[in-house]
Structures are given as structure tokens and as C-alpha cells.
Short mmCIF file of C-alpha atoms and ligand atoms in Angstrom, two decimals:
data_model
loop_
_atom_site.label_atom_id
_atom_site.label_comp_id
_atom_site.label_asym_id
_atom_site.label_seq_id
_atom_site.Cartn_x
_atom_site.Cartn_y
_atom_site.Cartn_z
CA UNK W 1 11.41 -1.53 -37.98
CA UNK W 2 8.91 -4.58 -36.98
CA UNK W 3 6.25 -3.04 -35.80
CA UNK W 4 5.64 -4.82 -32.58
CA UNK W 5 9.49 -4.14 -31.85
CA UNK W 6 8.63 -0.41 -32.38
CA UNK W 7 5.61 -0.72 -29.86
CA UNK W 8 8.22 -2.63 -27.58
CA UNK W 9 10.61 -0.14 -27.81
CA UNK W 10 7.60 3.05 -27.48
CA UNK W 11 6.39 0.71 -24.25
CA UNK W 12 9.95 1.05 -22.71
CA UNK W 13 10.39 4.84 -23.62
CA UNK W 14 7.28 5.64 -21.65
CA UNK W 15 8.08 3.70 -18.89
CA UNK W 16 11.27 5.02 -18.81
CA UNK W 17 10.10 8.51 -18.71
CA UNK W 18 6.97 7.36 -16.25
CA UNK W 19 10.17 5.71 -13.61
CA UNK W 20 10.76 10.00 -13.69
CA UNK W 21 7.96 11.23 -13.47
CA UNK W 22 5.95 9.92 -11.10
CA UNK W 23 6.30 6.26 -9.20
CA UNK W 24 9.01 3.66 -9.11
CA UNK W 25 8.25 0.98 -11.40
CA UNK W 26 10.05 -1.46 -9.29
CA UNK W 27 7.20 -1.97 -7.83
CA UNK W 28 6.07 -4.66 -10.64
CA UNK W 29 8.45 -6.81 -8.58
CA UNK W 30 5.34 -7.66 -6.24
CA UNK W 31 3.05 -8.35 -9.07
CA UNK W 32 2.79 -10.79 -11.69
CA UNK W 33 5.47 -13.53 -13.27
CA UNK W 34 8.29 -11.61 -11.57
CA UNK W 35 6.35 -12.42 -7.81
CA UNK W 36 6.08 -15.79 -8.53
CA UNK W 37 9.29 -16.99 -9.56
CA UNK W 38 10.44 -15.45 -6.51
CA UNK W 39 10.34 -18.39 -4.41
CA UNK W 40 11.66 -20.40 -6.93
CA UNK W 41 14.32 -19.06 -8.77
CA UNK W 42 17.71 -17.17 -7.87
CA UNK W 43 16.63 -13.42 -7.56
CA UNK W 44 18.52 -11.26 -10.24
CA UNK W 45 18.96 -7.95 -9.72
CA UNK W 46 20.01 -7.31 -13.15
CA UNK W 47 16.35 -7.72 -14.32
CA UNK W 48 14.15 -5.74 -12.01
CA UNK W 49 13.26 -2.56 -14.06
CA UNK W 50 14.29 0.59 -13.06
CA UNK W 51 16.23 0.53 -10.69
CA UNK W 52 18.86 3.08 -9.76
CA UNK W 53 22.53 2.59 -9.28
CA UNK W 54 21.79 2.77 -5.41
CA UNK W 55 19.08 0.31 -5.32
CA UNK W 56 21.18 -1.98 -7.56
CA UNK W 57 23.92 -1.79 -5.35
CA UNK W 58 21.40 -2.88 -2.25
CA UNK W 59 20.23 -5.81 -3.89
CA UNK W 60 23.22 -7.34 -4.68
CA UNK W 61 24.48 -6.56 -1.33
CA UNK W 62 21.54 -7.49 0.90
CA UNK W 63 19.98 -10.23 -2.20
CA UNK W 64 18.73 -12.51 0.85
CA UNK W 65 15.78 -9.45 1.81
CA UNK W 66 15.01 -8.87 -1.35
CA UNK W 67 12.19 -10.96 -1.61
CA UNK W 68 10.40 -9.30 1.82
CA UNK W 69 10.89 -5.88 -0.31
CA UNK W 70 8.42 -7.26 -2.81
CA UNK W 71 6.14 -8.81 -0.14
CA UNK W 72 6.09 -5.79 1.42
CA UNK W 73 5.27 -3.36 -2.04
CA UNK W 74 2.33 -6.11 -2.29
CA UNK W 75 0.97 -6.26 1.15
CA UNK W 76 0.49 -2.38 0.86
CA UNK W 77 -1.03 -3.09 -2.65
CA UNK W 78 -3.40 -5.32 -1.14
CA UNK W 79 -4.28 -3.16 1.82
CA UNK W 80 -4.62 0.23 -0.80
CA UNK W 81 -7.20 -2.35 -2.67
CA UNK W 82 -8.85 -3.11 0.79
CA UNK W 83 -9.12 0.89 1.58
CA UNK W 84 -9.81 2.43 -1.63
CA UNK W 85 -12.61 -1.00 -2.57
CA UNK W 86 -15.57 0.98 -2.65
CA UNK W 87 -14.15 4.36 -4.18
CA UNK W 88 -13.99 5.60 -7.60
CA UNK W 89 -10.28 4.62 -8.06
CA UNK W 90 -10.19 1.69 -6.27
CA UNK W 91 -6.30 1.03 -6.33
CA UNK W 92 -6.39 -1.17 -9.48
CA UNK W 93 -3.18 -2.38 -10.87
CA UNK W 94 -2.10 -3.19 -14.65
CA UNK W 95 -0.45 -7.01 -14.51
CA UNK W 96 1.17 -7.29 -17.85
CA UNK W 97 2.60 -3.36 -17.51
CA UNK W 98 6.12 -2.21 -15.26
CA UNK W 99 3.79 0.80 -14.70
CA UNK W 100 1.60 -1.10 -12.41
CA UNK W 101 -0.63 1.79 -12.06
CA UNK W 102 -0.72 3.05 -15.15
CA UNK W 103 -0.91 6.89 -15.75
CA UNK W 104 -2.99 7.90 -12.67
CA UNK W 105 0.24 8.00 -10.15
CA UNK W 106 1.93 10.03 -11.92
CA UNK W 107 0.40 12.87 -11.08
CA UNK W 108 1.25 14.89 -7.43
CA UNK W 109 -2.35 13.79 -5.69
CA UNK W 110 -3.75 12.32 -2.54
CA UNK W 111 -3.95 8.92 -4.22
CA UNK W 112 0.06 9.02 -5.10
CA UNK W 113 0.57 10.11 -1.59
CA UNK W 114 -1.01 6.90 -0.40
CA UNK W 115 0.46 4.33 -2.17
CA UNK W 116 3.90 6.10 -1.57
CA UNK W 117 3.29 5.87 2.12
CA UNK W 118 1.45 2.20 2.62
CA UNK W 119 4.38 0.76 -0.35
CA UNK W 120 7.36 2.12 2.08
CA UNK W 121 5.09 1.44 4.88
CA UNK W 122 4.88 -2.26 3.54
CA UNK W 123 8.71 -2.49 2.61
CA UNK W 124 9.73 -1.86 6.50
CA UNK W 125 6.77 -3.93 7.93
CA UNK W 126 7.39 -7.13 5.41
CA UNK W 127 11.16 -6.57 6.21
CA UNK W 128 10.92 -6.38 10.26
CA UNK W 129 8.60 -9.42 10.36
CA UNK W 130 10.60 -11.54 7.75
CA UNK W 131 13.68 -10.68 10.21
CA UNK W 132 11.81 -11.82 13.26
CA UNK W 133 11.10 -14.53 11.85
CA UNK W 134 14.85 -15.82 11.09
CA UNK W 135 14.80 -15.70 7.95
CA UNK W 136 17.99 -13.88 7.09
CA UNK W 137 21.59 -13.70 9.05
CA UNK W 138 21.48 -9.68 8.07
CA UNK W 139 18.81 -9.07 10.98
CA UNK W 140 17.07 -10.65 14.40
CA UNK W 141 15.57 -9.88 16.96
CA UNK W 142 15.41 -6.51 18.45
CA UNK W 143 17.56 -6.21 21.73
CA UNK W 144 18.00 -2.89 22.83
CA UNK W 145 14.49 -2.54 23.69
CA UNK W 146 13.75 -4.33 26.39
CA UNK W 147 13.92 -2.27 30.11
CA UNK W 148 12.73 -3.81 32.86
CA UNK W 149 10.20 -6.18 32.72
CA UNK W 150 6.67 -5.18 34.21
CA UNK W 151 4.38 -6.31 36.91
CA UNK W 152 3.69 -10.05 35.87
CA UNK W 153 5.33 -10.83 33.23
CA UNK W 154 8.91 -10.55 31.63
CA UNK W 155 10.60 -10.40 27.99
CA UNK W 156 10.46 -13.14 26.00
CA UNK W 157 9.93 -14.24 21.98
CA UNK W 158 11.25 -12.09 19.46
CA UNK W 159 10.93 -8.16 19.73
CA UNK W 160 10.65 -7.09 16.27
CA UNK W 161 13.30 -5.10 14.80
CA UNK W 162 10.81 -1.57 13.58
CA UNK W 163 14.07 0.84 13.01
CA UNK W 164 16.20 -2.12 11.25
CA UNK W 165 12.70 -2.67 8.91
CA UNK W 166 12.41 1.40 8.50
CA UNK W 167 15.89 1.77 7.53
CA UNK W 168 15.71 -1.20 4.69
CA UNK W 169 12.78 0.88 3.38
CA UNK W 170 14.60 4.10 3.79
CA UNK W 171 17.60 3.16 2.00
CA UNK W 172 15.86 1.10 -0.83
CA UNK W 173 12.32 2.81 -1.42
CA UNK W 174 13.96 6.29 -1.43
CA UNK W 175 16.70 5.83 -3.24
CA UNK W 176 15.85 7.45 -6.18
CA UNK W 177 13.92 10.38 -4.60
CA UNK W 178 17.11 12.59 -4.56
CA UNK W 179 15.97 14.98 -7.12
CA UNK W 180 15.71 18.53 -6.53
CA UNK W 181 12.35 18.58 -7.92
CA UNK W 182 8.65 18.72 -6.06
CA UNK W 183 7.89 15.90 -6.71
CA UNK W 184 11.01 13.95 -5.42
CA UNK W 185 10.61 16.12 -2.22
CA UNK W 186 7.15 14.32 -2.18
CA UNK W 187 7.64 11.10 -2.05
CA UNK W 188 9.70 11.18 0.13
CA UNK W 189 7.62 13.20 2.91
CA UNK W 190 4.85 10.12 2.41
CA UNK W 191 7.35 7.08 2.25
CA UNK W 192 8.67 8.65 5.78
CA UNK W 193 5.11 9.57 6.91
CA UNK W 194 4.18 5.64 5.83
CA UNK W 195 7.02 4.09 8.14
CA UNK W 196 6.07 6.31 10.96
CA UNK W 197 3.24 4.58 11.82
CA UNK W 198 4.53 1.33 12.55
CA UNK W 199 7.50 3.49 14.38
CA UNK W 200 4.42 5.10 16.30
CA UNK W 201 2.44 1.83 16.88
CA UNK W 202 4.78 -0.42 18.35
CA UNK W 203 3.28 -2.37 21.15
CA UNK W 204 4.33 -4.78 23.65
CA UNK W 205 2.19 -8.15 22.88
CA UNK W 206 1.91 -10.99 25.82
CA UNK W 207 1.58 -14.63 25.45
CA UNK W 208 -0.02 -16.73 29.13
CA UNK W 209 1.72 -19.95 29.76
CA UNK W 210 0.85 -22.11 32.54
CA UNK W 211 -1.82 -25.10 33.56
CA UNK W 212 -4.82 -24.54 31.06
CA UNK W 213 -3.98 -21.38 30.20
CA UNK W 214 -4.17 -19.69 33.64
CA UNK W 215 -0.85 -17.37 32.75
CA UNK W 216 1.00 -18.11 35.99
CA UNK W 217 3.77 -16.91 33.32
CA UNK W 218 3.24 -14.02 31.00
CA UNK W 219 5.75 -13.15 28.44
CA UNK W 220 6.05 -10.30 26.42
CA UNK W 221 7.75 -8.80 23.42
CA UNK W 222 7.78 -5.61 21.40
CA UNK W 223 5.24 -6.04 18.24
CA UNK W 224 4.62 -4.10 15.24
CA UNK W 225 0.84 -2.81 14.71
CA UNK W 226 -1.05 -4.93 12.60
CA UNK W 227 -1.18 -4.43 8.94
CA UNK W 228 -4.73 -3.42 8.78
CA UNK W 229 -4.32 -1.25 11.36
CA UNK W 230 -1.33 0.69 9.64
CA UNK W 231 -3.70 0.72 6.74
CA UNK W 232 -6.92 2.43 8.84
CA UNK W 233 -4.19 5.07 9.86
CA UNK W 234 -3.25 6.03 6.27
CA UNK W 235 -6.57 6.10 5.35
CA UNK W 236 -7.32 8.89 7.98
CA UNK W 237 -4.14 10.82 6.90
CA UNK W 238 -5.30 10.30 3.51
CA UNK W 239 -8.70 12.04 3.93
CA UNK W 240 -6.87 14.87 6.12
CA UNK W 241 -3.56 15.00 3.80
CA UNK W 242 -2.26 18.59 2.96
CA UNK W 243 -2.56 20.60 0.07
CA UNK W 244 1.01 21.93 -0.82
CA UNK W 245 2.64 24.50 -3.55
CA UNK W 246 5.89 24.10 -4.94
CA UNK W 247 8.35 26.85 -4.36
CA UNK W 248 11.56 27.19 -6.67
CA UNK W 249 14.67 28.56 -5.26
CA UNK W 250 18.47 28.98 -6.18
CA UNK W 251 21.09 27.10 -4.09
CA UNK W 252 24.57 26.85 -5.07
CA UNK W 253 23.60 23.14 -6.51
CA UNK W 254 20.82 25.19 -8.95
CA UNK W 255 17.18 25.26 -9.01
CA UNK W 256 15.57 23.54 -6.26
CA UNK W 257 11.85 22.84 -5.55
CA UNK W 258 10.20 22.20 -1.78
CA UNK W 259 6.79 22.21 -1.08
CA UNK W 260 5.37 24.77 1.18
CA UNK W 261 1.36 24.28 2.67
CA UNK W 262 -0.96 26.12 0.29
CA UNK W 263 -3.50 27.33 2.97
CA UNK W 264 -1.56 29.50 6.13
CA UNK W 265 -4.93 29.59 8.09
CA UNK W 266 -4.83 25.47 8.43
CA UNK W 267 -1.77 23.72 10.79
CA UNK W 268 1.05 23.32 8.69
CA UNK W 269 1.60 19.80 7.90
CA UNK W 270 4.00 17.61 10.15
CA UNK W 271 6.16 14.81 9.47
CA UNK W 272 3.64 12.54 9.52
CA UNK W 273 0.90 13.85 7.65
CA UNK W 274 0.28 13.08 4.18
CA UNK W 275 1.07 15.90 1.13
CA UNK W 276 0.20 16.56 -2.41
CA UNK W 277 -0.05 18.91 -4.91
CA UNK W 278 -1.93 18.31 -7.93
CA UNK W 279 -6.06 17.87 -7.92
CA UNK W 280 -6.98 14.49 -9.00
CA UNK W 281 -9.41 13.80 -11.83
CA UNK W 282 -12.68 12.93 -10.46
CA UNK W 283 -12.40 9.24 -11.87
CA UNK W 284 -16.18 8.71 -13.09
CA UNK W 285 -15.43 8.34 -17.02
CA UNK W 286 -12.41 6.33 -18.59
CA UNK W 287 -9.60 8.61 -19.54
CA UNK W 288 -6.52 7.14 -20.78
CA UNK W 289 -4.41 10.13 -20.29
CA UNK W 290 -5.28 10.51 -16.68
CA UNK W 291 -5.14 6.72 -16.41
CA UNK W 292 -9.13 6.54 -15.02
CA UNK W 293 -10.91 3.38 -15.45
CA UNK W 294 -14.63 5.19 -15.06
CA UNK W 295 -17.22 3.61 -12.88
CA UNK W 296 -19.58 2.10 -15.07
CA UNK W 297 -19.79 -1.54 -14.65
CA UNK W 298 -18.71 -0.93 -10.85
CA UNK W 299 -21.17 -2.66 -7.84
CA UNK W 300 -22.66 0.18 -5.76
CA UNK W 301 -24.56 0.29 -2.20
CA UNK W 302 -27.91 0.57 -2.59
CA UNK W 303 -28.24 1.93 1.10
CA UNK W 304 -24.84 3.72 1.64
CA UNK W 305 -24.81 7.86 1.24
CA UNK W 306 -21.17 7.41 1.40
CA UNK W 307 -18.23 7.63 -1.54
CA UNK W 308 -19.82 3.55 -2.31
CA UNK W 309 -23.33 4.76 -2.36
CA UNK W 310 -24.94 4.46 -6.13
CA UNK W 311 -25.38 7.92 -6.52
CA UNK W 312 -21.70 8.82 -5.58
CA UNK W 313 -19.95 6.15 -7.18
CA UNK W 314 -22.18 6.20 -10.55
CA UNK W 315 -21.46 10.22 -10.33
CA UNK W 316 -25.16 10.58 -11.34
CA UNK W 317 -25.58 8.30 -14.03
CA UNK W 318 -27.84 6.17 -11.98
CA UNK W 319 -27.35 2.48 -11.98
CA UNK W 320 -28.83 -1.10 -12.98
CA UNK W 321 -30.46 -3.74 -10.76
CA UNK W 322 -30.35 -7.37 -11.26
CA UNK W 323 -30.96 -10.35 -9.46
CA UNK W 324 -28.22 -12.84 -8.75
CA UNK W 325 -28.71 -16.49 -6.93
CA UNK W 326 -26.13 -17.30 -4.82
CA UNK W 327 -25.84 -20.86 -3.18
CA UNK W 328 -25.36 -21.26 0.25
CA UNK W 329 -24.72 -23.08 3.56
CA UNK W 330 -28.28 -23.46 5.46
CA UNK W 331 -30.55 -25.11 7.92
CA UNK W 332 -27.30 -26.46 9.84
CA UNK W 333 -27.50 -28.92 12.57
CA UNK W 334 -25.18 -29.59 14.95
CA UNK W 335 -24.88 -33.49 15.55
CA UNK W 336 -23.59 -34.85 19.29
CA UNK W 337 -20.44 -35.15 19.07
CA UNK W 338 -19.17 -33.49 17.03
CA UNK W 339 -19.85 -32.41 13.70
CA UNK W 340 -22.07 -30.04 11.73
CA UNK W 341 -23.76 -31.25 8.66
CA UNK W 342 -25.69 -28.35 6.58
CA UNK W 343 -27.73 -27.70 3.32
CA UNK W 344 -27.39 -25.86 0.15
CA UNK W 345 -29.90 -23.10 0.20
CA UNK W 346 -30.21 -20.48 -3.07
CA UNK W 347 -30.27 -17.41 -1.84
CA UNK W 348 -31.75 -14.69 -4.39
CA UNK W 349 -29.80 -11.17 -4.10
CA UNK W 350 -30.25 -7.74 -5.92
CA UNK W 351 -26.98 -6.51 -7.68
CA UNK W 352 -26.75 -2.93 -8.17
CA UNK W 353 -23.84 -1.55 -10.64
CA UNK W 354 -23.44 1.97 -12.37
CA UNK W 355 -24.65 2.95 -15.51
C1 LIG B 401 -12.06 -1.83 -9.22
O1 LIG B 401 -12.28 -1.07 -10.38
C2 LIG B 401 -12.07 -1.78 -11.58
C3 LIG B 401 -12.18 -0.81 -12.74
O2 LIG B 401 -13.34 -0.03 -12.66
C4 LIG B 401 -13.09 -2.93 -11.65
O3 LIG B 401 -12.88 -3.68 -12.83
C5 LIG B 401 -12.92 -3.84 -10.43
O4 LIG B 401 -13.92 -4.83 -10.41
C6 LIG B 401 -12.99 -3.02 -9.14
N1 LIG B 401 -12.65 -3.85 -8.01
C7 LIG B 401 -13.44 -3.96 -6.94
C8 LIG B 401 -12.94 -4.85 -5.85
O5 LIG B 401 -14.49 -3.36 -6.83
C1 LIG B 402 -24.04 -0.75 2.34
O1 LIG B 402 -24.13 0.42 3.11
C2 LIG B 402 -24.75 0.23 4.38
C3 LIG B 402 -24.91 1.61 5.00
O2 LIG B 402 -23.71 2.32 4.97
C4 LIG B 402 -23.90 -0.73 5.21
O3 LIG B 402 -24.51 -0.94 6.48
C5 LIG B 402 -23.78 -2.07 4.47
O4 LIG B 402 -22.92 -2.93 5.18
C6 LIG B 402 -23.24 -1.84 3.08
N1 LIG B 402 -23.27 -3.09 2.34
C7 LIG B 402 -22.20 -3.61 1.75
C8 LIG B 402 -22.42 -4.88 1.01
O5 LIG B 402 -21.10 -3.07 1.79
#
């Protein structure tokens, strides 16, 4: 055989094994050539990799969300990189591989608990607000929300639709987490614990209307929680997630494995708490097989005693300074009326990054 037809054919082997063992790898639907043909070209289910029968099914059914499932797998890819930006693993992804994240999700850790939860997270948010939005005859506005209105002000806009968005996720993000297997039982805990916290966070949100803004009228309308904010949450549950042990037991359907919390002396986990159960590696030196990039090369804080702090993220190594001019906007001054006219000043700035 050609040789770059047997690498082809090794490439979709391990990715095929990698859809098992760890994360979907129809998540490379928010990245790369797929993303961006999106808006332009018919959607075809056929050729998203690895999907299940299930999820197959749902995309051919419900095609017209389809492309808010991909926003929403790369809004919580964005947000993980936002989070994780000055950590070891910073939440890289792989563009030219279906295994966005290469090797180091497919482990049982922290880090695959969070990207479970802010991708399913993502998938119901993206969803909700693509619904409120009109954009597709499956879903609206939320109705059956609404009560009575409150002291100075009454419903009006669109109430987003949280449980329609969380059920789109539920149905298509956990589709193929029906194993019996720890692992399965999982992902699922986080993609439920993700979702919860917009299901949590809903808030009513008022617009004023009225002479100048003086909000004789005030109408309101069930909102989801920012993005960021959904992202600040995870984080938390992410440094407070729960260490768990498998447990094997015999059901009349064979082997089964649930996760059980490893420490009886700490509150058990609940629904919406993160879980894992496999140590991640400590990230400071490449490792192909764990799928760690190492932090040489990486910017560190100079002043920070934190996880971004040079000694922390260069894991001792120490680090290298250098000097880097950047231009910019100085000496402004505002002109009457009205504009702002400014100079180019260079500004001289010391770069630290790991050794
Ligand atoms: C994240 O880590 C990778 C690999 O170490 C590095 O190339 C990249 O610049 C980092 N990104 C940020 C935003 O620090
Ligand atoms: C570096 O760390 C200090 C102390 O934690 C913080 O105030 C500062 O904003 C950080 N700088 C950058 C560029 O992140």
C-alpha cells in the first residue's frame, strides 16, 4: 500500500478508537474548513465524523440547528481558551486533526471534565439564543414563563427558550454516552453539570423606554447568563471538581461501571459538580502520548505567584527576558467638536517566556 494511504488509513483507525475512548470528535465541526463552509454550503450530515446512529438521525431531522450545535462546541472552545490562557494546558486545539485535542482528553481528568461541561454547556446556550433570535421554525420564544408581571414593568421581547436549548444538547451531545463504562457515566455527569448553569442562571433582563430614556415603560424578559459568566462558574467547579473511583457491578445487561466519590470524609458530589477520575500529567514537558505541549516557549507573569507566574508555569526551569517595542496610540487631544486626533508612541516592554 501507498504509504501516505497507509498513514491515512492509521490516522482514521486512531481516531476511530480515540471517538471511544475519550471525546466526541464531532467536535471538529466548530473548527477549521468544516466551520467555515457552514454558512455557505448545504450542511451534510453524511460527512461529520463520528457520529452515532442517534446523532445522525438528529441532524437530518433537525438540519436547520445544526449549525448553532457547532457555534455552540466553539463558543465553549473559545471560553476553555479564555479560562485555561495562563495555565500549563491552555485548551489548545489541533486544526488539521478530527481529534481536536489530541491525546490529552482522552484521559478521565479535570481538564476532560471541563470541556465536556462548557461544549454541552455551549451546545444549549448557542441553541437557545439562535432560537430567540428566529432563526429556525423548530423553536421561539419561551412562553410558559412568564407570571405576573412585577412592580413597573411587564413582559416583553423574547424570553429565551433554556430547557428547549438544554434538551438539543441533551439529545445530541449525549448521544453516544450510553455505554456502560466509567467513562461514558462521566461525560455525561459534566455535559448535565455544564447545562445546569445556564438552567441555574436564568435572569429576567429589562429594557427602559420612554422620553430620553426616563423608563416610564420597563419591559422585561427571561435571559440566559452571559457566556463569560457560565464560563467563571465552570472554572470554580473545575478547581473544586470531585475525585471519583469506578465501581464494576453485574446487572442483568452485564458488567456495568458508575463512579462512586473516592474520599467519604468530603460532601459527595451533586449533580452539578464536576467529576473525574484519572490524575492529569503535570503538562511542563512535551509528551506525545499524553498529548502535552510543555511550557517552554510559553509568556509568563513576571509578578503573578499564581498557576501564570514564571516559576509555576516554567515548572522551575526559569525563564528568558527580552525586550519588545510595541507602537502605540499617545499624547491624544481631544479637538472641539468632535474628534480625537493622537500619536504613535513606541512603547518598550519586557517579555518574559519559559525556558
Ligand atoms: C497555548 O499553548 C500553546 C502550546 O504551548 C502555545 O503555542 C500558545 O501560544 C498558547 N496560547 C496562549 C494564548 O498562551
Ligand atoms: C501579572 O500578575 C499580576 C499579579 O497577579 C497582575 O496584576 C497583572 O495584571 C498580570 N499581568 C498580566 C499581563 O496578566
Amino acid at each position: 500500500m501507498e504509504p501516505h494511504l497507509l498513514r491515512l488509513l492509521f490516522g482514521l483507525l486512531l481516531s476511530g478508537t480515540r471517538a471511544l475512548a475519550g471525546y466526541p470528535i464531532w467536535w471538529s465541526l466548530a473548527l477549521g474548513q468544516q466551520y467555515t463552509s457552514l454558512g455557505s454550503q448545504p450542511l451534510l450530515c453524511g460527512s461529520i465524523p463520528g457520529l452515532v446512529p442517534k446523532q445522525l438521525r438528529f441532524c437530518r431531522n433537525y438540519i436547520e440547528i445544526m449549525p448553532s450545535v457547532a457555534e455552540g462546541v466553539k463558543l465553549g472552545i473559545q471560553e476553555c481558551q479564555h479560562q485555561f490562557r495562563g495555565r500549563r494546558w491552555n485548551c489548545t486545539t489541533i486544526d488539521d486533526s478530527l481529534a481536536i485535542f489530541g491525546p490529552v482528553l482522552d484521559k478521565a481528568t479535570r481538564e476532560s471534565a471541563f470541556v465536556h461541561a462548557i461544549a454541552s454547556a455551549g451546545v444549549a446556550f448557542a441553541v437557545t439564543r439562535s432560537c430567540a433570535e428566529g432563526t429556525s421554525t423548530l423553536c421561539g420564544c419561551d412562553s410558559h414563563h412568564k407570571g405576573p408581571p412585577g412592580e413597573g414593568w411587564k413582559w416583553g421581547g423574547c424570553s429565551e427558550d433554556a430547557d428547549f436549548g438544554v434538551l438539543v444538547s441533551r439529545e445530541f451531545a449525549d448521544a453516544r454516552e450510553n455505554r456502560p463504562d466509567a467513562r461514558s457515566a462521566m461525560n455525561k455527569h459534566n455535559n448535565e453539570a455544564g447545562r445546569t448553569t445556564i438552567l441555574d442562571h436564568m435572569h429576567l433582563k429589562c429594557k427602559c423606554h420612554g422620553l430620553s430614556g426616563s423608563c416610564e415603560v420597563k419591559t422585561c424578559w427571561w435571559a440566559q447568563p452571559d457566556f463569560r459568566a457560565v464560563g467563571d462558574l465552570l472554572k470554580d467547579k473545575y478547581d473544586s471538581a470531585s475525585e471519583m473511583v469506578v465501581e464494576k457491578h453485574r446487572e442483568s445487561r452485564g458488567w456495568v461501571e458508575t463512579l462512586r466519590a473516592k474520599y467519604a470524609l468530603f460532601k459527595p458530589p451533586t449533580e452539578r459538580d464536576l467529576v473525574y477520575y484519572e490524575n492529569s500529567p503535570n503538562f511542563c514537558e512535551p509528551n506525545a502520548e499524553t498529548g502535552s505541549f510543555g511550557t517552554r516557549d510559553r509568556t509568563c507573569n513576571i509578578t503573578s505567584h499564581g498557576i501564570d507566574g514564571c516559576d509555576l508555569l516554567c515548572c522551575g526551569r526559569g525563564h528568558n527576558t527580552r525586550t519588545e517595542q510595541r507602537k502605540e496610540k499617545c499624547h491624544c487631544v481631544f479637538h472641539w467638536c468632535c474628534y480625537v486626533s493622537c500619536q504613535e508612541c513606541i512603547r518598550i516592554y519586557d517579555v518574559h517566556t519559559c525556558k
